C-alpha cells in the first residue's frame, strides 16, 4: 500500500488531470491496495491485470470507479462486461509479459463483435500503421507497452532498453506454457535454461515446477532494475524488432498518431 500511495501522491503533484492505477490481483497485498484505492486515493480509473477483479467489482462500482480489465478471450470479455467493466483491453499473444493463446488480429474483431463497451487493442502495436489497423478492426484505442519501455522517461535499466533496441523479429520466445502461465520475453541465457528444464518435465498428474519457479523468481526485477540481461526476464513483445530508437513519451505518441493519420488519409478515410 505504501508503494501505491507514494505513486498516487506523486501523480497528484505532477498533474491535475485524470490518471489510472493498475491493480494486480495476484499480489498478496491486493486486499489492502484495493481498500486504499477505494477509500483514500481519490483515483477514479483502475486498470486490472494479473488476476480476476470480480471479487471487488461491486465495491469499485459503488465508489464510482471506472474499471478496465485486460482479457485474452471472447468469453472473458463478455464476463467482464456482464459484471460491470466500463471498457476492456484485448491483448493478443504478440504482447510482452503474460499472454493468452490468440493473436490480436484474430481476437480483437471477435471481441468487438461480442461486447458493447469500448475495446482497447493491445499486443503487436509497434507503430502508427498497427494503430490504424486496430482502429479499422473496431478498437476505440490501443495500449502500448514495449515501445514505451525505451522512452527517455522510462526508469527501466539502460541494459534492458538496449536489448529491446537491438532486437529482431525473432528475438522473443514464450516461456512457461507448461505451467499454464505463458510469458513472452527476449531470448537470453535464462530462457535457454528455462526452456531446457521445461522440456524435461513430464506431463504426469503432478508435474514438478520447482526448478522453473527457482529460475523465474525475481527474474523481472533482475532485468528491469538491476540490468541483468543474462538471467533477468526481459519481458517484451514481438514488436521489439520494430523499435530502433528512444524518444520522449510525447514524441512516441505523436509518431503513432501522425503515422496512423497518414495511413487513414492515404486511403481516403477521415482521421480525427
mmCIF file of C-alpha atoms in Angstrom:
data_model
loop_
_atom_site.group_PDB
_atom_site.id
_atom_site.type_symbol
_atom_site.label_atom_id
_atom_site.label_comp_id
_atom_site.label_asym_id
_atom_site.label_seq_id
_atom_site.Cartn_x
_atom_site.Cartn_y
_atom_site.Cartn_z
ATOM 1 C CA UNK A 1 0.000 0.000 0.000
ATOM 2 C CA UNK A 2 2.827 2.389 0.834
ATOM 3 C CA UNK A 3 4.252 1.931 -2.674
ATOM 4 C CA UNK A 4 0.905 2.559 -4.359
ATOM 5 C CA UNK A 5 0.191 5.569 -2.128
ATOM 6 C CA UNK A 6 3.564 7.055 -2.997
ATOM 7 C CA UNK A 7 2.929 6.720 -6.717
ATOM 8 C CA UNK A 8 -0.588 8.190 -6.477
ATOM 9 C CA UNK A 9 0.668 11.168 -4.468
ATOM 10 C CA UNK A 10 3.489 11.700 -6.973
ATOM 11 C CA UNK A 11 0.992 11.749 -9.850
ATOM 12 C CA UNK A 12 -1.220 14.204 -7.996
ATOM 13 C CA UNK A 13 1.776 16.526 -7.626
ATOM 14 C CA UNK A 14 2.521 16.303 -11.334
ATOM 15 C CA UNK A 15 -0.939 16.716 -12.847
ATOM 16 C CA UNK A 16 -4.498 17.758 -12.129
ATOM 17 C CA UNK A 17 -5.716 15.542 -14.999
ATOM 18 C CA UNK A 18 -7.327 12.098 -14.503
ATOM 19 C CA UNK A 19 -4.988 9.105 -14.387
ATOM 20 C CA UNK A 20 -5.411 5.369 -13.949
ATOM 21 C CA UNK A 21 -3.825 2.959 -11.483
ATOM 22 C CA UNK A 22 -3.065 -0.627 -12.483
ATOM 23 C CA UNK A 23 -4.092 -3.145 -9.802
ATOM 24 C CA UNK A 24 -2.515 -6.618 -9.816
ATOM 25 C CA UNK A 25 -4.966 -9.083 -8.319
ATOM 26 C CA UNK A 26 -2.445 -11.888 -7.847
ATOM 27 C CA UNK A 27 -0.488 -9.687 -5.455
ATOM 28 C CA UNK A 28 -0.538 -10.841 -1.814
ATOM 29 C CA UNK A 29 -1.264 -7.210 -0.894
ATOM 30 C CA UNK A 30 -4.280 -6.799 -3.171
ATOM 31 C CA UNK A 31 -6.935 -6.521 -0.434
ATOM 32 C CA UNK A 32 -5.121 -3.683 1.295
ATOM 33 C CA UNK A 33 -4.344 -1.967 -2.030
ATOM 34 C CA UNK A 34 -7.999 -2.139 -3.088
ATOM 35 C CA UNK A 35 -9.081 -0.685 0.279
ATOM 36 C CA UNK A 36 -6.694 2.223 -0.196
ATOM 37 C CA UNK A 37 -7.722 2.876 -3.808
ATOM 38 C CA UNK A 38 -11.425 2.909 -2.913
ATOM 39 C CA UNK A 39 -11.354 4.676 0.437
ATOM 40 C CA UNK A 40 -8.430 7.089 0.310
ATOM 41 C CA UNK A 41 -6.806 7.642 -3.069
ATOM 42 C CA UNK A 42 -9.484 9.561 -4.978
ATOM 43 C CA UNK A 43 -8.436 7.648 -8.105
ATOM 44 C CA UNK A 44 -11.390 7.121 -10.444
ATOM 45 C CA UNK A 45 -9.888 4.825 -13.082
ATOM 46 C CA UNK A 46 -8.412 1.385 -12.402
ATOM 47 C CA UNK A 47 -6.968 -0.981 -14.986
ATOM 48 C CA UNK A 48 -6.736 -4.576 -13.857
ATOM 49 C CA UNK A 49 -4.249 -7.285 -14.684
ATOM 50 C CA UNK A 50 -2.675 -10.443 -13.324
ATOM 51 C CA UNK A 51 -5.850 -11.790 -11.783
ATOM 52 C CA UNK A 52 -9.629 -11.541 -11.706
ATOM 53 C CA UNK A 53 -11.293 -8.316 -10.475
ATOM 54 C CA UNK A 54 -14.731 -9.936 -9.998
ATOM 55 C CA UNK A 55 -14.425 -10.121 -6.208
ATOM 56 C CA UNK A 56 -14.077 -6.338 -5.942
ATOM 57 C CA UNK A 57 -16.276 -5.158 -8.798
ATOM 58 C CA UNK A 58 -19.313 -4.217 -6.692
ATOM 59 C CA UNK A 59 -17.160 -2.063 -4.402
ATOM 60 C CA UNK A 60 -15.492 -0.380 -7.365
ATOM 61 C CA UNK A 61 -18.832 0.449 -8.944
ATOM 62 C CA UNK A 62 -20.278 1.766 -5.674
ATOM 63 C CA UNK A 63 -17.276 4.098 -5.446
ATOM 64 C CA UNK A 64 -17.841 5.373 -8.986
ATOM 65 C CA UNK A 65 -14.550 3.988 -10.248
ATOM 66 C CA UNK A 66 -14.109 3.201 -13.949
ATOM 67 C CA UNK A 67 -12.790 -0.366 -14.348
ATOM 68 C CA UNK A 68 -10.834 -1.512 -17.406
ATOM 69 C CA UNK A 69 -9.748 -5.190 -17.250
ATOM 70 C CA UNK A 70 -7.317 -6.938 -19.598
ATOM 71 C CA UNK A 71 -8.765 -10.007 -21.362
ATOM 72 C CA UNK A 72 -7.387 -12.670 -23.688
ATOM 73 C CA UNK A 73 -10.585 -14.329 -24.930
ATOM 74 C CA UNK A 74 -14.131 -13.542 -26.032
ATOM 75 C CA UNK A 75 -15.618 -15.463 -23.101
ATOM 76 C CA UNK A 76 -13.708 -13.436 -20.513
ATOM 77 C CA UNK A 77 -14.530 -10.193 -22.328
ATOM 78 C CA UNK A 78 -18.251 -10.982 -22.159
ATOM 79 C CA UNK A 79 -17.984 -11.911 -18.490
ATOM 80 C CA UNK A 80 -16.190 -8.670 -17.640
ATOM 81 C CA UNK A 81 -18.877 -6.665 -19.431
ATOM 82 C CA UNK A 82 -21.572 -8.607 -17.573
ATOM 83 C CA UNK A 83 -20.132 -7.826 -14.140
ATOM 84 C CA UNK A 84 -19.749 -4.130 -14.870
ATOM 85 C CA UNK A 85 -16.481 -3.362 -16.674
ATOM 86 C CA UNK A 86 -16.592 0.045 -18.358
ATOM 87 C CA UNK A 87 -14.151 -0.906 -21.125
ATOM 88 C CA UNK A 88 -11.744 -3.768 -21.805
ATOM 89 C CA UNK A 89 -8.211 -4.182 -23.069
ATOM 90 C CA UNK A 90 -7.971 -7.074 -25.535
ATOM 91 C CA UNK A 91 -4.435 -8.431 -25.529
ATOM 92 C CA UNK A 92 -3.072 -10.789 -28.158
ATOM 93 C CA UNK A 93 -0.177 -13.186 -27.725
ATOM 94 C CA UNK A 94 2.174 -10.817 -29.582
ATOM 95 C CA UNK A 95 2.405 -8.801 -26.376
ATOM 96 C CA UNK A 96 5.262 -8.934 -23.906
ATOM 97 C CA UNK A 97 4.839 -10.451 -20.450
ATOM 98 C CA UNK A 98 1.915 -12.700 -19.565
ATOM 99 C CA UNK A 99 -0.056 -13.641 -22.670
ATOM 100 C CA UNK A 100 -3.008 -15.665 -23.899
ATOM 101 C CA UNK A 101 -3.159 -18.005 -26.878
ATOM 102 C CA UNK A 102 -4.843 -15.892 -29.585
ATOM 103 C CA UNK A 103 -3.297 -13.249 -31.821
ATOM 104 C CA UNK A 104 -4.506 -9.672 -31.687
ATOM 105 C CA UNK A 105 -5.545 -9.714 -35.347
ATOM 106 C CA UNK A 106 -7.855 -12.678 -34.743
ATOM 107 C CA UNK A 107 -9.072 -11.817 -31.239
ATOM 108 C CA UNK A 108 -9.747 -8.090 -31.474
ATOM 109 C CA UNK A 109 -12.560 -8.116 -34.071
ATOM 110 C CA UNK A 110 -14.242 -11.080 -32.360
ATOM 111 C CA UNK A 111 -14.348 -9.231 -29.043
ATOM 112 C CA UNK A 112 -15.537 -6.026 -30.729
ATOM 113 C CA UNK A 113 -18.444 -8.009 -32.170
ATOM 114 C CA UNK A 114 -19.224 -9.695 -28.845
ATOM 115 C CA UNK A 115 -19.432 -6.715 -26.455
ATOM 116 C CA UNK A 116 -20.970 -3.248 -26.476
ATOM 117 C CA UNK A 117 -18.427 -1.468 -24.230
ATOM 118 C CA UNK A 118 -15.305 0.222 -25.657
ATOM 119 C CA UNK A 119 -12.494 -2.132 -26.653
ATOM 120 C CA UNK A 120 -8.802 -1.210 -26.461
ATOM 121 C CA UNK A 121 -6.385 -3.293 -28.541
ATOM 122 C CA UNK A 122 -3.059 -4.474 -27.103
ATOM 123 C CA UNK A 123 -0.245 -6.669 -28.341
ATOM 124 C CA UNK A 124 1.550 -6.025 -31.619
ATOM 125 C CA UNK A 125 1.015 -2.268 -31.844
ATOM 126 C CA UNK A 126 4.541 -1.255 -32.765
ATOM 127 C CA UNK A 127 3.794 1.875 -34.780
ATOM 128 C CA UNK A 128 1.076 4.034 -36.305
ATOM 129 C CA UNK A 129 0.348 1.543 -39.087
ATOM 130 C CA UNK A 130 -0.641 -1.036 -36.493
ATOM 131 C CA UNK A 131 -2.640 1.606 -34.632
ATOM 132 C CA UNK A 132 -4.591 2.362 -37.814
ATOM 133 C CA UNK A 133 -5.214 -1.360 -38.317
ATOM 134 C CA UNK A 134 -6.509 -1.726 -34.752
ATOM 135 C CA UNK A 135 -8.900 1.173 -35.199
ATOM 136 C CA UNK A 136 -10.075 -0.305 -38.504
ATOM 137 C CA UNK A 137 -10.810 -3.567 -36.679
ATOM 138 C CA UNK A 138 -13.102 -1.706 -34.312
ATOM 139 C CA UNK A 139 -10.860 -0.771 -31.392
ATOM 140 C CA UNK A 140 -11.589 2.519 -29.645
ATOM 141 C CA UNK A 141 -7.893 2.903 -28.865
ATOM 142 C CA UNK A 142 -4.683 0.965 -28.343
ATOM 143 C CA UNK A 143 -2.433 0.050 -25.416
ATOM 144 C CA UNK A 144 1.315 0.121 -25.973
ATOM 145 C CA UNK A 145 3.910 -1.422 -23.687
ATOM 146 C CA UNK A 146 7.228 -2.423 -25.270
ATOM 147 C CA UNK A 147 7.646 0.806 -27.229
ATOM 148 C CA UNK A 148 7.401 2.850 -24.045
ATOM 149 C CA UNK A 149 10.000 0.764 -22.203
ATOM 150 C CA UNK A 150 12.673 2.624 -24.175
ATOM 151 C CA UNK A 151 11.106 6.049 -23.690
ATOM 152 C CA UNK A 152 13.518 8.569 -22.196
ATOM 153 C CA UNK A 153 11.231 8.947 -19.171
ATOM 154 C CA UNK A 154 11.182 5.173 -18.548
ATOM 155 C CA UNK A 155 13.127 4.099 -15.467
ATOM 156 C CA UNK A 156 13.873 0.643 -16.880
ATOM 157 C CA UNK A 157 17.597 -0.153 -16.739
ATOM 158 C CA UNK A 158 19.529 1.010 -19.803
ATOM 159 C CA UNK A 159 20.848 -2.536 -20.372
ATOM 160 C CA UNK A 160 17.261 -3.724 -20.775
ATOM 161 C CA UNK A 161 16.453 -0.832 -23.107
ATOM 162 C CA UNK A 162 19.463 -1.612 -25.289
ATOM 163 C CA UNK A 163 18.367 -5.230 -25.699
ATOM 164 C CA UNK A 164 14.980 -4.064 -26.992
ATOM 165 C CA UNK A 165 16.638 -1.584 -29.353
ATOM 166 C CA UNK A 166 18.855 -4.374 -30.747
ATOM 167 C CA UNK A 167 16.031 -6.923 -31.043
ATOM 168 C CA UNK A 168 14.986 -8.519 -34.337
ATOM 169 C CA UNK A 169 11.736 -10.105 -35.444
ATOM 170 C CA UNK A 170 12.619 -13.488 -33.908
ATOM 171 C CA UNK A 171 14.247 -12.177 -30.720
ATOM 172 C CA UNK A 172 11.384 -13.127 -28.393
ATOM 173 C CA UNK A 173 10.237 -16.506 -27.140
ATOM 174 C CA UNK A 174 7.477 -17.803 -24.875
ATOM 175 C CA UNK A 175 8.269 -19.470 -21.567
ATOM 176 C CA UNK A 176 6.020 -21.136 -19.020
ATOM 177 C CA UNK A 177 3.439 -22.643 -21.359
ATOM 178 C CA UNK A 178 3.645 -25.919 -19.466
ATOM 179 C CA UNK A 179 2.626 -24.142 -16.239
ATOM 180 C CA UNK A 180 -0.447 -22.544 -17.795
ATOM 181 C CA UNK A 181 1.046 -19.064 -17.399
ATOM 182 C CA UNK A 182 2.957 -18.305 -20.626
ATOM 183 C CA UNK A 183 5.218 -15.256 -20.699
ATOM 184 C CA UNK A 184 6.808 -13.606 -23.758
ATOM 185 C CA UNK A 185 10.379 -12.406 -23.206
ATOM 186 C CA UNK A 186 13.557 -11.620 -25.109
ATOM 187 C CA UNK A 187 15.787 -14.646 -25.603
ATOM 188 C CA UNK A 188 18.806 -14.903 -23.305
ATOM 189 C CA UNK A 189 20.630 -17.331 -21.013
ATOM 190 C CA UNK A 190 17.611 -17.524 -18.703
ATOM 191 C CA UNK A 191 15.195 -18.519 -21.469
ATOM 192 C CA UNK A 192 17.626 -21.154 -22.739
ATOM 193 C CA UNK A 193 17.879 -22.737 -19.288
ATOM 194 C CA UNK A 194 14.153 -22.342 -18.603
ATOM 195 C CA UNK A 195 13.061 -23.960 -21.870
ATOM 196 C CA UNK A 196 15.549 -26.789 -21.351
ATOM 197 C CA UNK A 197 14.125 -27.554 -17.899
ATOM 198 C CA UNK A 198 10.582 -27.157 -19.217
ATOM 199 C CA UNK A 199 11.282 -29.724 -21.947
ATOM 200 C CA UNK A 200 12.474 -32.248 -19.369
ATOM 201 C CA UNK A 201 9.327 -32.066 -17.218
ATOM 202 C CA UNK A 202 6.975 -34.996 -17.680
ATOM 203 C CA UNK A 203 3.281 -34.397 -18.155
ATOM 204 C CA UNK A 204 2.100 -36.558 -15.271
ATOM 205 C CA UNK A 205 -0.707 -35.533 -12.919
ATOM 206 C CA UNK A 206 1.630 -33.698 -10.543
ATOM 207 C CA UNK A 207 4.494 -32.198 -12.553
ATOM 208 C CA UNK A 208 7.328 -30.659 -10.548
ATOM 209 C CA UNK A 209 7.702 -26.992 -11.449
ATOM 210 C CA UNK A 210 10.052 -26.147 -8.584
ATOM 211 C CA UNK A 211 13.096 -25.645 -10.809
ATOM 212 C CA UNK A 212 11.115 -23.378 -13.133
ATOM 213 C CA UNK A 213 9.952 -21.388 -10.111
ATOM 214 C CA UNK A 214 13.542 -21.064 -8.936
ATOM 215 C CA UNK A 215 14.701 -19.791 -12.319
ATOM 216 C CA UNK A 216 11.837 -17.306 -12.558
ATOM 217 C CA UNK A 217 11.970 -15.990 -9.009
ATOM 218 C CA UNK A 218 12.962 -12.316 -9.063
ATOM 219 C CA UNK A 219 13.842 -12.514 -12.762
ATOM 220 C CA UNK A 220 11.852 -9.461 -13.855
ATOM 221 C CA UNK A 221 13.461 -7.359 -11.115
ATOM 222 C CA UNK A 222 16.899 -8.526 -12.234
ATOM 223 C CA UNK A 223 16.239 -7.315 -15.768
ATOM 224 C CA UNK A 224 14.325 -4.084 -15.216
ATOM 225 C CA UNK A 225 16.029 -2.753 -12.081
ATOM 226 C CA UNK A 226 19.455 -4.411 -11.960
ATOM 227 C CA UNK A 227 20.050 -4.553 -15.719
ATOM 228 C CA UNK A 228 20.926 -8.246 -15.741
ATOM 229 C CA UNK A 229 20.311 -9.245 -19.361
ATOM 230 C CA UNK A 230 21.587 -12.798 -18.926
ATOM 231 C CA UNK A 231 19.457 -14.198 -16.096
ATOM 232 C CA UNK A 232 16.791 -11.490 -15.999
ATOM 233 C CA UNK A 233 13.331 -11.849 -17.517
ATOM 234 C CA UNK A 234 13.260 -9.205 -20.247
ATOM 235 C CA UNK A 235 9.527 -9.061 -20.910
ATOM 236 C CA UNK A 236 8.950 -7.594 -24.372
ATOM 237 C CA UNK A 237 6.515 -8.030 -27.229
ATOM 238 C CA UNK A 238 7.173 -9.182 -30.766
ATOM 239 C CA UNK A 239 7.157 -5.549 -31.883
ATOM 240 C CA UNK A 240 10.597 -5.177 -30.270
ATOM 241 C CA UNK A 241 12.008 -5.789 -33.737
ATOM 242 C CA UNK A 242 10.400 -2.519 -34.853
ATOM 243 C CA UNK A 243 11.851 -0.457 -32.021
ATOM 244 C CA UNK A 244 15.149 1.108 -33.065
ATOM 245 C CA UNK A 245 15.249 4.451 -31.262
ATOM 246 C CA UNK A 246 14.351 6.028 -27.933
ATOM 247 C CA UNK A 247 12.393 9.282 -27.747
ATOM 248 C CA UNK A 248 10.231 11.017 -25.182
ATOM 249 C CA UNK A 249 6.745 9.767 -24.377
ATOM 250 C CA UNK A 250 5.312 12.770 -26.223
ATOM 251 C CA UNK A 251 7.411 12.051 -29.311
ATOM 252 C CA UNK A 252 6.380 8.396 -29.329
ATOM 253 C CA UNK A 253 2.681 9.237 -29.039
ATOM 254 C CA UNK A 254 2.918 11.806 -31.830
ATOM 255 C CA UNK A 255 4.746 9.305 -34.049
ATOM 256 C CA UNK A 256 1.913 6.811 -33.600
ATOM 257 C CA UNK A 257 -0.884 9.307 -34.158
ATOM 258 C CA UNK A 258 0.690 11.071 -37.134
ATOM 259 C CA UNK A 259 1.546 7.808 -38.894
ATOM 260 C CA UNK A 260 -1.946 6.401 -38.245
ATOM 261 C CA UNK A 261 -3.404 9.610 -39.661
ATOM 262 C CA UNK A 262 -1.273 9.295 -42.820
ATOM 263 C CA UNK A 263 -2.352 5.673 -43.280
ATOM 264 C CA UNK A 264 -6.014 6.625 -42.912
ATOM 265 C CA UNK A 265 -5.877 9.654 -45.174
ATOM 266 C CA UNK A 266 -3.759 7.948 -47.856
ATOM 267 C CA UNK A 267 -6.666 5.540 -48.229
ATOM 268 C CA UNK A 268 -9.296 8.246 -48.342
ATOM 269 C CA UNK A 269 -10.512 7.924 -44.755
ATOM 270 C CA UNK A 270 -11.047 10.769 -42.309
ATOM 271 C CA UNK A 271 -8.928 10.597 -39.165
ATOM 272 C CA UNK A 272 -9.873 12.642 -36.093
#
